[in-house]
Protein backbone atom coordinates (compact mmCIF):
# COMPACT_ATOMS: atom_id res chain seq x y z
CA UNK A 1 0.00 0.00 0.00
CA UNK A 2 1.33 3.42 -0.99
CA UNK A 3 2.80 5.36 1.89
CA UNK A 4 3.17 2.31 4.13
CA UNK A 5 6.48 0.86 5.25
CA UNK A 6 7.22 -2.45 3.55
CA UNK A 7 8.54 -5.22 5.80
CA UNK A 8 9.83 -8.55 4.51
CA UNK A 9 8.87 -11.87 6.12
CA UNK A 10 12.44 -12.29 7.38
CA UNK A 11 12.52 -8.81 8.92
CA UNK A 12 9.10 -9.35 10.50
CA UNK A 13 10.22 -12.64 12.04
CA UNK A 14 13.26 -10.89 13.57
CA UNK A 15 11.11 -8.04 14.93
CA UNK A 16 8.63 -10.49 16.45
CA UNK A 17 11.44 -12.52 18.04
CA UNK A 18 12.99 -9.45 19.63
CA UNK A 19 9.59 -8.23 20.79
CA UNK A 20 8.75 -11.57 22.38
CA UNK A 21 11.97 -11.41 24.38
CA UNK A 22 11.20 -7.82 25.36
CA UNK A 23 7.68 -8.69 26.50
CA UNK A 24 8.81 -11.76 28.46
CA UNK A 25 12.00 -10.34 29.95
CA UNK A 26 13.04 -7.35 32.00
CA UNK A 27 16.39 -6.94 30.27
CA UNK A 28 16.39 -8.52 26.80
CA UNK A 29 14.90 -7.88 23.39
CA UNK A 30 13.34 -4.79 21.87
CA UNK A 31 9.79 -3.50 21.65
CA UNK A 32 8.20 -3.82 18.19
CA UNK A 33 7.62 -0.49 16.45
CA UNK A 34 5.50 -1.39 13.44
CA UNK A 35 3.62 1.88 13.14
CA UNK A 36 2.55 2.64 9.55
CA UNK A 37 3.87 -0.71 8.33
CA UNK A 38 2.24 -2.67 5.50
CA UNK A 39 1.35 -6.04 7.02
CA UNK A 40 -1.74 -6.66 4.93
CA UNK A 41 -2.50 -10.39 4.74
CA UNK A 42 0.32 -11.28 7.14
CA UNK A 43 0.19 -14.60 8.98
CA UNK A 44 0.39 -13.68 12.67
CA UNK A 45 -1.59 -16.49 14.29
CA UNK A 46 -0.71 -16.72 18.01
CA UNK A 47 1.85 -13.92 17.60
CA UNK A 48 3.03 -12.11 20.72
CA UNK A 49 2.39 -8.42 20.02
CA UNK A 50 1.73 -7.44 23.60
CA UNK A 51 2.23 -3.67 24.03
CA UNK A 52 3.53 -3.34 20.46
CA UNK A 53 3.40 -0.01 18.63
CA UNK A 54 0.95 -0.66 15.78
CA UNK A 55 -0.34 2.83 15.11
CA UNK A 56 -1.71 3.28 11.57
CA UNK A 57 -0.49 -0.20 10.63
CA UNK A 58 -2.14 -1.98 7.70
CA UNK A 59 -3.28 -5.37 8.99
CA UNK A 60 -6.13 -5.81 6.54
CA UNK A 61 -6.89 -9.49 5.86
CA UNK A 62 -4.17 -10.45 8.37
CA UNK A 63 -4.36 -13.75 10.26
CA UNK A 64 -4.32 -12.73 13.93
CA UNK A 65 -6.17 -15.66 15.44
CA UNK A 66 -5.20 -16.16 19.12
CA UNK A 67 -2.68 -13.31 18.85
CA UNK A 68 -1.68 -11.49 22.04
CA UNK A 69 -2.47 -7.83 21.35
CA UNK A 70 -3.01 -6.85 24.98
CA UNK A 71 -1.87 -3.29 25.73
CA UNK A 72 -1.04 -2.82 22.03
CA UNK A 73 -1.28 0.65 20.49
CA UNK A 74 -3.61 0.15 17.50
CA UNK A 75 -4.77 3.73 17.06
CA UNK A 76 -6.06 4.27 13.49
CA UNK A 77 -4.96 0.78 12.45
CA UNK A 78 -6.48 -0.82 9.36
CA UNK A 79 -7.86 -4.18 10.52
CA UNK A 80 -10.50 -4.57 7.83
CA UNK A 81 -11.39 -8.22 7.19
CA UNK A 82 -8.70 -9.37 9.64
CA UNK A 83 -9.14 -12.63 11.53
CA UNK A 84 -9.02 -11.60 15.20
CA UNK A 85 -10.90 -14.61 16.52
CA UNK A 86 -9.82 -15.60 20.04
CA UNK A 87 -7.34 -12.68 20.09
CA UNK A 88 -6.35 -11.05 23.38
CA UNK A 89 -7.12 -7.32 23.09
CA UNK A 90 -7.22 -6.50 26.79
CA UNK A 91 -6.31 -2.87 27.46
CA UNK A 92 -5.48 -2.34 23.78
CA UNK A 93 -5.98 1.10 22.24
CA UNK A 94 -8.34 0.75 19.27
CA UNK A 95 -9.09 4.46 18.96
CA UNK A 96 -10.36 5.17 15.43
CA UNK A 97 -9.24 1.73 14.25
CA UNK A 98 -11.15 0.24 11.30
CA UNK A 99 -12.35 -3.33 11.93
CA UNK A 100 -14.94 -3.41 9.16
CA UNK A 101 -15.61 -7.00 8.11
CA UNK A 102 -13.18 -8.40 10.70
CA UNK A 103 -13.87 -11.57 12.68
CA UNK A 104 -13.76 -10.80 16.41
CA UNK A 105 -15.42 -14.00 17.64
CA UNK A 106 -14.00 -15.19 20.95
CA UNK A 107 -11.77 -12.14 21.43
CA UNK A 108 -11.24 -10.51 24.83
CA UNK A 109 -11.77 -6.72 24.93
CA UNK A 110 -11.54 -6.14 28.67
CA UNK A 111 -10.53 -2.51 29.37
CA UNK A 112 -9.78 -1.81 25.69
CA UNK A 113 -10.26 1.76 24.45
CA UNK A 114 -12.88 1.49 21.69
CA UNK A 115 -13.37 5.21 21.15
CA UNK A 116 -14.23 5.96 17.54
CA UNK A 117 -13.59 2.46 16.22
CA UNK A 118 -15.37 1.31 13.06
CA UNK A 119 -17.01 -2.13 13.12
CA UNK A 120 -19.30 -2.12 10.10
CA UNK A 121 -20.27 -5.67 9.04
CA UNK A 122 -18.10 -7.16 11.79
CA UNK A 123 -18.38 -10.88 12.53
CA UNK A 124 -18.71 -11.68 16.23
CA UNK A 125 -20.55 -14.69 17.60
CA UNK A 126 -19.23 -14.13 21.14
CA UNK A 127 -16.56 -12.41 23.22
CA UNK A 128 -14.81 -13.36 26.45
CA UNK A 129 -15.48 -10.80 29.18
CA UNK A 130 -13.90 -11.26 32.61
CA UNK A 131 -13.41 -14.96 31.70
CA UNK A 132 -17.11 -15.35 30.89
CA UNK A 133 -18.52 -16.02 27.43
CA UNK A 134 -21.00 -13.43 26.10
CA UNK A 135 -22.93 -14.58 23.01
CA UNK A 136 -24.35 -12.37 20.24
CA UNK A 137 -26.98 -12.90 17.58
CA UNK A 138 -26.01 -11.87 14.02
CA UNK A 139 -25.56 -8.08 13.91
CA UNK A 140 -26.02 -7.68 17.68
CA UNK A 141 -22.37 -6.95 18.49
CA UNK A 142 -22.18 -4.19 15.88
CA UNK A 143 -25.35 -2.60 17.21
CA UNK A 144 -24.18 -2.63 20.84
CA UNK A 145 -20.58 -1.59 20.29
CA UNK A 146 -20.85 1.00 17.54
CA UNK A 147 -19.46 4.23 18.95
CA UNK A 148 -21.97 6.57 20.52
CA UNK A 149 -21.17 9.98 21.99
CA UNK A 150 -22.70 9.06 25.34
CA UNK A 151 -20.40 9.70 28.29
CA UNK A 152 -21.43 9.52 31.94
CA UNK A 153 -19.15 11.40 34.35
CA UNK A 154 -18.76 11.20 38.11
CA UNK A 155 -16.31 12.72 40.57
CA UNK A 156 -15.26 10.50 43.46
CA UNK A 157 -13.76 11.82 46.70
CA UNK A 158 -10.86 9.40 46.28
CA UNK A 159 -7.34 10.16 45.06
CA UNK A 160 -6.23 9.02 41.61
CA UNK A 161 -4.94 5.51 42.33
CA UNK A 162 -5.21 1.85 41.48
CA UNK A 163 -7.92 1.53 44.16
CA UNK A 164 -10.00 4.21 42.43
CA UNK A 165 -9.54 2.36 39.15
CA UNK A 166 -10.95 -0.81 40.69
CA UNK A 167 -13.84 1.24 42.11
CA UNK A 168 -14.62 2.48 38.60
CA UNK A 169 -14.54 -1.04 37.21
CA UNK A 170 -16.89 -2.19 39.98
CA UNK A 171 -19.30 0.64 39.19
CA UNK A 172 -19.45 -0.33 35.51
CA UNK A 173 -19.85 -4.03 36.34
CA UNK A 174 -22.56 -3.55 38.99
CA UNK A 175 -24.63 -1.10 36.96
CA UNK A 176 -24.23 -3.16 33.79
CA UNK A 177 -25.26 -6.35 35.55
CA UNK A 178 -28.37 -4.77 37.07
CA UNK A 179 -29.39 -3.42 33.67
CA UNK A 180 -28.73 -6.72 31.94
CA UNK A 181 -25.95 -5.02 29.97
CA UNK A 182 -23.29 -7.61 30.77
CA UNK A 183 -22.23 -7.62 27.13
CA UNK A 184 -20.49 -4.29 27.58
CA UNK A 185 -23.22 -1.65 27.65
CA UNK A 186 -21.03 0.49 29.92
CA UNK A 187 -17.23 0.64 30.26
CA UNK A 188 -14.79 2.81 32.19
CA UNK A 189 -13.06 5.07 29.65
CA UNK A 190 -10.76 7.32 31.65
CA UNK A 191 -9.75 8.72 35.04
CA UNK A 192 -8.36 12.17 35.73
CA UNK A 193 -7.20 13.72 38.99
CA UNK A 194 -9.32 16.72 39.97
CA UNK A 195 -7.24 17.38 43.09
CA UNK A 196 -5.06 15.42 45.49
CA UNK A 197 -8.21 13.88 46.97
CA UNK A 198 -10.67 13.57 44.09
CA UNK A 199 -10.83 11.85 40.70
CA UNK A 200 -13.11 12.33 37.70
CA UNK A 201 -14.21 9.11 35.99
CA UNK A 202 -15.72 8.89 32.51
CA UNK A 203 -17.87 5.95 31.41
CA UNK A 204 -18.83 5.14 27.83
CA UNK A 205 -22.45 4.09 27.39
CA UNK A 206 -23.02 2.02 24.26
CA UNK A 207 -26.77 1.58 24.67
CA UNK A 208 -28.28 5.04 24.29
CA UNK A 209 -31.67 4.02 25.63
CA UNK A 210 -30.04 3.19 28.99
CA UNK A 211 -28.07 6.42 29.34
CA UNK A 212 -30.43 8.26 31.71
CA UNK A 213 -30.75 5.27 34.04
CA UNK A 214 -26.99 4.73 34.05
CA UNK A 215 -26.34 8.41 34.80
CA UNK A 216 -28.80 8.34 37.71
CA UNK A 217 -27.24 5.17 39.11
CA UNK A 218 -23.73 6.64 38.82
CA UNK A 219 -24.79 9.80 40.61
CA UNK A 220 -26.35 7.73 43.40
CA UNK A 221 -23.12 5.75 43.78
CA UNK A 222 -21.08 8.97 43.73
CA UNK A 223 -23.16 10.37 46.60
CA UNK A 224 -22.94 7.13 48.61
CA UNK A 225 -19.15 7.05 48.27
CA UNK A 226 -18.97 10.73 49.23
CA UNK A 227 -20.93 10.04 52.43
CA UNK A 228 -18.46 7.28 53.31
CA UNK A 229 -15.36 9.15 52.14
CA UNK A 230 -13.76 9.65 55.57
CA UNK A 231 -14.14 6.00 56.53
CA UNK A 232 -12.84 4.91 53.11
CA UNK A 233 -9.80 7.20 53.33
CA UNK A 234 -8.91 5.73 56.73
CA UNK A 235 -9.29 2.23 55.29
CA UNK A 236 -7.16 3.06 52.24
CA UNK A 237 -4.43 5.04 54.04
CA UNK A 238 -2.16 2.02 54.73
CA UNK A 239 -2.31 0.98 51.06
CA UNK A 240 -1.51 4.48 49.80
CA UNK A 241 1.51 4.70 52.11
CA UNK A 242 3.20 1.65 50.59
CA UNK A 243 6.20 2.12 48.24
CA UNK A 244 4.40 0.33 45.39
CA UNK A 245 1.25 2.44 45.67
CA UNK A 246 0.12 3.63 42.25
CA UNK A 247 -1.14 7.21 42.14
CA UNK A 248 -0.06 10.84 42.33
CA UNK A 249 3.18 11.72 44.05
CA UNK A 250 4.47 15.09 45.23
CA UNK A 251 7.84 14.29 43.71
CA UNK A 252 9.29 11.73 41.35
CA UNK A 253 12.95 10.62 41.01
CA UNK A 254 14.37 11.45 37.58
CA UNK A 255 16.10 8.44 35.97
CA UNK A 256 19.42 8.93 34.21
CA UNK A 257 18.86 5.97 31.90
CA UNK A 258 16.39 5.88 29.00
CA UNK A 259 12.86 5.20 30.21
CA UNK A 260 11.18 2.11 28.83
CA UNK A 261 7.70 0.96 29.76
CA UNK A 262 7.61 -2.71 30.70
CA UNK A 263 4.03 -3.94 31.04
CA UNK A 264 5.12 -7.14 32.77
CA UNK A 265 6.62 -5.14 35.65
CA UNK A 266 3.45 -3.06 35.99
CA UNK A 267 1.28 -6.18 35.90
CA UNK A 268 3.32 -7.83 38.66
CA UNK A 269 2.95 -4.75 40.88
CA UNK A 270 -0.80 -4.59 40.22
CA UNK A 271 -1.21 -8.27 41.08
CA UNK A 272 0.64 -7.82 44.37
CA UNK A 273 -1.36 -4.72 45.18
CA UNK A 274 -4.67 -6.37 44.34
CA UNK A 275 -3.92 -9.24 46.71
CA UNK A 276 -3.56 -6.70 49.54
CA UNK A 277 -6.85 -4.93 48.78
CA UNK A 278 -9.36 -7.55 49.87
CA UNK A 279 -10.91 -5.57 52.74
CA UNK A 280 -11.05 -2.13 51.03
CA UNK A 281 -12.41 -3.60 47.80
CA UNK A 282 -15.05 -5.56 49.68
CA UNK A 283 -16.20 -2.39 51.41
CA UNK A 284 -16.28 -0.49 48.11
CA UNK A 285 -18.31 -3.29 46.53
CA UNK A 286 -20.87 -3.16 49.35
CA UNK A 287 -21.33 0.62 49.03
CA UNK A 288 -21.56 0.53 45.22
CA UNK A 289 -24.02 -2.36 45.12
CA UNK A 290 -26.24 -0.86 47.84
CA UNK A 291 -26.37 2.52 46.07
CA UNK A 292 -27.07 0.98 42.65
CA UNK A 293 -30.01 -0.99 44.06
CA UNK A 294 -31.78 2.26 44.98
CA UNK A 295 -32.02 3.20 41.29
CA UNK A 296 -31.88 -0.26 39.71
CA UNK A 297 -33.67 -2.69 42.06
GROMACS .gro file of C-alpha atoms in nm:
model
  297
    1UNK     CA    1   0.000   0.000   0.000
    2UNK     CA    2   0.133   0.342  -0.099
    3UNK     CA    3   0.280   0.536   0.189
    4UNK     CA    4   0.317   0.231   0.413
    5UNK     CA    5   0.648   0.086   0.525
    6UNK     CA    6   0.722  -0.245   0.355
    7UNK     CA    7   0.854  -0.522   0.580
    8UNK     CA    8   0.983  -0.855   0.451
    9UNK     CA    9   0.887  -1.187   0.612
   10UNK     CA   10   1.244  -1.229   0.738
   11UNK     CA   11   1.252  -0.881   0.892
   12UNK     CA   12   0.910  -0.935   1.050
   13UNK     CA   13   1.022  -1.264   1.204
   14UNK     CA   14   1.326  -1.089   1.357
   15UNK     CA   15   1.111  -0.804   1.493
   16UNK     CA   16   0.863  -1.049   1.645
   17UNK     CA   17   1.144  -1.252   1.804
   18UNK     CA   18   1.299  -0.945   1.963
   19UNK     CA   19   0.959  -0.823   2.079
   20UNK     CA   20   0.875  -1.157   2.238
   21UNK     CA   21   1.197  -1.141   2.438
   22UNK     CA   22   1.120  -0.782   2.536
   23UNK     CA   23   0.768  -0.869   2.650
   24UNK     CA   24   0.881  -1.176   2.846
   25UNK     CA   25   1.200  -1.034   2.995
   26UNK     CA   26   1.304  -0.735   3.200
   27UNK     CA   27   1.639  -0.694   3.027
   28UNK     CA   28   1.639  -0.852   2.680
   29UNK     CA   29   1.490  -0.788   2.339
   30UNK     CA   30   1.334  -0.479   2.187
   31UNK     CA   31   0.979  -0.350   2.165
   32UNK     CA   32   0.820  -0.382   1.819
   33UNK     CA   33   0.762  -0.049   1.645
   34UNK     CA   34   0.550  -0.139   1.344
   35UNK     CA   35   0.362   0.188   1.314
   36UNK     CA   36   0.255   0.264   0.955
   37UNK     CA   37   0.387  -0.071   0.833
   38UNK     CA   38   0.224  -0.267   0.550
   39UNK     CA   39   0.135  -0.604   0.702
   40UNK     CA   40  -0.174  -0.666   0.493
   41UNK     CA   41  -0.250  -1.039   0.474
   42UNK     CA   42   0.032  -1.128   0.714
   43UNK     CA   43   0.019  -1.460   0.898
   44UNK     CA   44   0.039  -1.368   1.267
   45UNK     CA   45  -0.159  -1.649   1.429
   46UNK     CA   46  -0.071  -1.672   1.801
   47UNK     CA   47   0.185  -1.392   1.760
   48UNK     CA   48   0.303  -1.211   2.072
   49UNK     CA   49   0.239  -0.842   2.002
   50UNK     CA   50   0.173  -0.744   2.360
   51UNK     CA   51   0.223  -0.367   2.403
   52UNK     CA   52   0.353  -0.334   2.046
   53UNK     CA   53   0.340  -0.001   1.863
   54UNK     CA   54   0.095  -0.066   1.578
   55UNK     CA   55  -0.034   0.283   1.511
   56UNK     CA   56  -0.171   0.328   1.157
   57UNK     CA   57  -0.049  -0.020   1.063
   58UNK     CA   58  -0.214  -0.198   0.770
   59UNK     CA   59  -0.328  -0.537   0.899
   60UNK     CA   60  -0.613  -0.581   0.654
   61UNK     CA   61  -0.689  -0.949   0.586
   62UNK     CA   62  -0.417  -1.045   0.837
   63UNK     CA   63  -0.436  -1.375   1.026
   64UNK     CA   64  -0.432  -1.273   1.393
   65UNK     CA   65  -0.617  -1.566   1.544
   66UNK     CA   66  -0.520  -1.616   1.912
   67UNK     CA   67  -0.268  -1.331   1.885
   68UNK     CA   68  -0.168  -1.149   2.204
   69UNK     CA   69  -0.247  -0.783   2.135
   70UNK     CA   70  -0.301  -0.685   2.498
   71UNK     CA   71  -0.187  -0.329   2.573
   72UNK     CA   72  -0.104  -0.282   2.203
   73UNK     CA   73  -0.128   0.065   2.049
   74UNK     CA   74  -0.361   0.015   1.750
   75UNK     CA   75  -0.477   0.373   1.706
   76UNK     CA   76  -0.606   0.427   1.349
   77UNK     CA   77  -0.496   0.078   1.245
   78UNK     CA   78  -0.648  -0.082   0.936
   79UNK     CA   79  -0.786  -0.418   1.052
   80UNK     CA   80  -1.050  -0.457   0.783
   81UNK     CA   81  -1.139  -0.822   0.719
   82UNK     CA   82  -0.870  -0.937   0.964
   83UNK     CA   83  -0.914  -1.263   1.153
   84UNK     CA   84  -0.902  -1.160   1.520
   85UNK     CA   85  -1.090  -1.461   1.652
   86UNK     CA   86  -0.982  -1.560   2.004
   87UNK     CA   87  -0.734  -1.268   2.009
   88UNK     CA   88  -0.635  -1.105   2.338
   89UNK     CA   89  -0.712  -0.732   2.309
   90UNK     CA   90  -0.722  -0.650   2.679
   91UNK     CA   91  -0.631  -0.287   2.746
   92UNK     CA   92  -0.548  -0.234   2.378
   93UNK     CA   93  -0.598   0.110   2.224
   94UNK     CA   94  -0.834   0.075   1.927
   95UNK     CA   95  -0.909   0.446   1.896
   96UNK     CA   96  -1.036   0.517   1.543
   97UNK     CA   97  -0.924   0.173   1.425
   98UNK     CA   98  -1.115   0.024   1.130
   99UNK     CA   99  -1.235  -0.333   1.193
  100UNK     CA  100  -1.494  -0.341   0.916
  101UNK     CA  101  -1.561  -0.700   0.811
  102UNK     CA  102  -1.318  -0.840   1.070
  103UNK     CA  103  -1.387  -1.157   1.268
  104UNK     CA  104  -1.376  -1.080   1.641
  105UNK     CA  105  -1.542  -1.400   1.764
  106UNK     CA  106  -1.400  -1.519   2.095
  107UNK     CA  107  -1.177  -1.214   2.143
  108UNK     CA  108  -1.124  -1.051   2.483
  109UNK     CA  109  -1.177  -0.672   2.493
  110UNK     CA  110  -1.154  -0.614   2.867
  111UNK     CA  111  -1.053  -0.251   2.937
  112UNK     CA  112  -0.978  -0.181   2.569
  113UNK     CA  113  -1.026   0.176   2.445
  114UNK     CA  114  -1.288   0.149   2.169
  115UNK     CA  115  -1.337   0.521   2.115
  116UNK     CA  116  -1.423   0.596   1.754
  117UNK     CA  117  -1.359   0.246   1.622
  118UNK     CA  118  -1.537   0.131   1.306
  119UNK     CA  119  -1.701  -0.213   1.312
  120UNK     CA  120  -1.930  -0.212   1.010
  121UNK     CA  121  -2.027  -0.567   0.904
  122UNK     CA  122  -1.810  -0.716   1.179
  123UNK     CA  123  -1.838  -1.088   1.253
  124UNK     CA  124  -1.871  -1.168   1.623
  125UNK     CA  125  -2.055  -1.469   1.760
  126UNK     CA  126  -1.923  -1.413   2.114
  127UNK     CA  127  -1.656  -1.241   2.322
  128UNK     CA  128  -1.481  -1.336   2.645
  129UNK     CA  129  -1.548  -1.080   2.918
  130UNK     CA  130  -1.390  -1.126   3.261
  131UNK     CA  131  -1.341  -1.496   3.170
  132UNK     CA  132  -1.711  -1.535   3.089
  133UNK     CA  133  -1.852  -1.602   2.743
  134UNK     CA  134  -2.100  -1.343   2.610
  135UNK     CA  135  -2.293  -1.458   2.301
  136UNK     CA  136  -2.435  -1.237   2.024
  137UNK     CA  137  -2.698  -1.290   1.758
  138UNK     CA  138  -2.601  -1.187   1.402
  139UNK     CA  139  -2.556  -0.808   1.391
  140UNK     CA  140  -2.602  -0.768   1.768
  141UNK     CA  141  -2.237  -0.695   1.849
  142UNK     CA  142  -2.218  -0.419   1.588
  143UNK     CA  143  -2.535  -0.260   1.721
  144UNK     CA  144  -2.418  -0.263   2.084
  145UNK     CA  145  -2.058  -0.159   2.029
  146UNK     CA  146  -2.085   0.100   1.754
  147UNK     CA  147  -1.946   0.423   1.895
  148UNK     CA  148  -2.197   0.657   2.052
  149UNK     CA  149  -2.117   0.998   2.199
  150UNK     CA  150  -2.270   0.906   2.534
  151UNK     CA  151  -2.040   0.970   2.829
  152UNK     CA  152  -2.143   0.952   3.194
  153UNK     CA  153  -1.915   1.140   3.435
  154UNK     CA  154  -1.876   1.120   3.811
  155UNK     CA  155  -1.631   1.272   4.057
  156UNK     CA  156  -1.526   1.050   4.346
  157UNK     CA  157  -1.376   1.182   4.670
  158UNK     CA  158  -1.086   0.940   4.628
  159UNK     CA  159  -0.734   1.016   4.506
  160UNK     CA  160  -0.623   0.902   4.161
  161UNK     CA  161  -0.494   0.551   4.233
  162UNK     CA  162  -0.521   0.185   4.148
  163UNK     CA  163  -0.792   0.153   4.416
  164UNK     CA  164  -1.000   0.421   4.243
  165UNK     CA  165  -0.954   0.236   3.915
  166UNK     CA  166  -1.095  -0.081   4.069
  167UNK     CA  167  -1.384   0.124   4.211
  168UNK     CA  168  -1.462   0.248   3.860
  169UNK     CA  169  -1.454  -0.104   3.721
  170UNK     CA  170  -1.689  -0.219   3.998
  171UNK     CA  171  -1.930   0.064   3.919
  172UNK     CA  172  -1.945  -0.033   3.551
  173UNK     CA  173  -1.985  -0.403   3.634
  174UNK     CA  174  -2.256  -0.355   3.899
  175UNK     CA  175  -2.463  -0.110   3.696
  176UNK     CA  176  -2.423  -0.316   3.379
  177UNK     CA  177  -2.526  -0.635   3.555
  178UNK     CA  178  -2.837  -0.477   3.707
  179UNK     CA  179  -2.939  -0.342   3.367
  180UNK     CA  180  -2.873  -0.672   3.194
  181UNK     CA  181  -2.595  -0.502   2.997
  182UNK     CA  182  -2.329  -0.761   3.077
  183UNK     CA  183  -2.223  -0.762   2.713
  184UNK     CA  184  -2.049  -0.429   2.758
  185UNK     CA  185  -2.322  -0.165   2.765
  186UNK     CA  186  -2.103   0.049   2.992
  187UNK     CA  187  -1.723   0.064   3.026
  188UNK     CA  188  -1.479   0.281   3.219
  189UNK     CA  189  -1.306   0.507   2.965
  190UNK     CA  190  -1.076   0.732   3.165
  191UNK     CA  191  -0.975   0.872   3.504
  192UNK     CA  192  -0.836   1.217   3.573
  193UNK     CA  193  -0.720   1.372   3.899
  194UNK     CA  194  -0.932   1.672   3.997
  195UNK     CA  195  -0.724   1.738   4.309
  196UNK     CA  196  -0.506   1.542   4.549
  197UNK     CA  197  -0.821   1.388   4.697
  198UNK     CA  198  -1.067   1.357   4.409
  199UNK     CA  199  -1.083   1.185   4.070
  200UNK     CA  200  -1.311   1.233   3.770
  201UNK     CA  201  -1.421   0.911   3.599
  202UNK     CA  202  -1.572   0.889   3.251
  203UNK     CA  203  -1.787   0.595   3.141
  204UNK     CA  204  -1.883   0.514   2.783
  205UNK     CA  205  -2.245   0.409   2.739
  206UNK     CA  206  -2.302   0.202   2.426
  207UNK     CA  207  -2.677   0.158   2.467
  208UNK     CA  208  -2.828   0.504   2.429
  209UNK     CA  209  -3.167   0.402   2.563
  210UNK     CA  210  -3.004   0.319   2.899
  211UNK     CA  211  -2.807   0.642   2.934
  212UNK     CA  212  -3.043   0.826   3.171
  213UNK     CA  213  -3.075   0.527   3.404
  214UNK     CA  214  -2.699   0.473   3.405
  215UNK     CA  215  -2.634   0.841   3.480
  216UNK     CA  216  -2.880   0.834   3.771
  217UNK     CA  217  -2.724   0.517   3.911
  218UNK     CA  218  -2.373   0.664   3.882
  219UNK     CA  219  -2.479   0.980   4.061
  220UNK     CA  220  -2.635   0.773   4.340
  221UNK     CA  221  -2.312   0.575   4.378
  222UNK     CA  222  -2.108   0.897   4.373
  223UNK     CA  223  -2.316   1.037   4.660
  224UNK     CA  224  -2.294   0.713   4.861
  225UNK     CA  225  -1.915   0.705   4.827
  226UNK     CA  226  -1.897   1.073   4.923
  227UNK     CA  227  -2.093   1.004   5.243
  228UNK     CA  228  -1.846   0.728   5.331
  229UNK     CA  229  -1.536   0.915   5.214
  230UNK     CA  230  -1.376   0.965   5.557
  231UNK     CA  231  -1.414   0.600   5.653
  232UNK     CA  232  -1.284   0.491   5.311
  233UNK     CA  233  -0.980   0.720   5.333
  234UNK     CA  234  -0.891   0.573   5.673
  235UNK     CA  235  -0.929   0.223   5.529
  236UNK     CA  236  -0.716   0.306   5.224
  237UNK     CA  237  -0.443   0.504   5.404
  238UNK     CA  238  -0.216   0.202   5.473
  239UNK     CA  239  -0.231   0.098   5.106
  240UNK     CA  240  -0.151   0.448   4.980
  241UNK     CA  241   0.151   0.470   5.211
  242UNK     CA  242   0.320   0.165   5.059
  243UNK     CA  243   0.620   0.212   4.824
  244UNK     CA  244   0.440   0.033   4.539
  245UNK     CA  245   0.125   0.244   4.567
  246UNK     CA  246   0.012   0.363   4.225
  247UNK     CA  247  -0.114   0.721   4.214
  248UNK     CA  248  -0.006   1.084   4.233
  249UNK     CA  249   0.318   1.172   4.405
  250UNK     CA  250   0.447   1.509   4.523
  251UNK     CA  251   0.784   1.429   4.371
  252UNK     CA  252   0.929   1.173   4.135
  253UNK     CA  253   1.295   1.062   4.101
  254UNK     CA  254   1.437   1.145   3.758
  255UNK     CA  255   1.610   0.844   3.597
  256UNK     CA  256   1.942   0.893   3.421
  257UNK     CA  257   1.886   0.597   3.190
  258UNK     CA  258   1.639   0.588   2.900
  259UNK     CA  259   1.286   0.520   3.021
  260UNK     CA  260   1.118   0.211   2.883
  261UNK     CA  261   0.770   0.096   2.976
  262UNK     CA  262   0.761  -0.271   3.070
  263UNK     CA  263   0.403  -0.394   3.104
  264UNK     CA  264   0.512  -0.714   3.277
  265UNK     CA  265   0.662  -0.514   3.565
  266UNK     CA  266   0.345  -0.306   3.599
  267UNK     CA  267   0.128  -0.618   3.590
  268UNK     CA  268   0.332  -0.783   3.866
  269UNK     CA  269   0.295  -0.475   4.088
  270UNK     CA  270  -0.080  -0.459   4.022
  271UNK     CA  271  -0.121  -0.827   4.108
  272UNK     CA  272   0.064  -0.782   4.437
  273UNK     CA  273  -0.136  -0.472   4.518
  274UNK     CA  274  -0.467  -0.637   4.434
  275UNK     CA  275  -0.392  -0.924   4.671
  276UNK     CA  276  -0.356  -0.670   4.954
  277UNK     CA  277  -0.685  -0.493   4.878
  278UNK     CA  278  -0.936  -0.755   4.987
  279UNK     CA  279  -1.091  -0.557   5.274
  280UNK     CA  280  -1.105  -0.213   5.103
  281UNK     CA  281  -1.241  -0.360   4.780
  282UNK     CA  282  -1.505  -0.556   4.968
  283UNK     CA  283  -1.620  -0.239   5.141
  284UNK     CA  284  -1.628  -0.049   4.811
  285UNK     CA  285  -1.831  -0.329   4.653
  286UNK     CA  286  -2.087  -0.316   4.935
  287UNK     CA  287  -2.133   0.062   4.903
  288UNK     CA  288  -2.156   0.053   4.522
  289UNK     CA  289  -2.402  -0.236   4.512
  290UNK     CA  290  -2.624  -0.086   4.784
  291UNK     CA  291  -2.637   0.252   4.607
  292UNK     CA  292  -2.707   0.098   4.265
  293UNK     CA  293  -3.001  -0.099   4.406
  294UNK     CA  294  -3.178   0.226   4.498
  295UNK     CA  295  -3.202   0.320   4.129
  296UNK     CA  296  -3.188  -0.026   3.971
  297UNK     CA  297  -3.367  -0.269   4.206
   0.00000   0.00000   0.00000
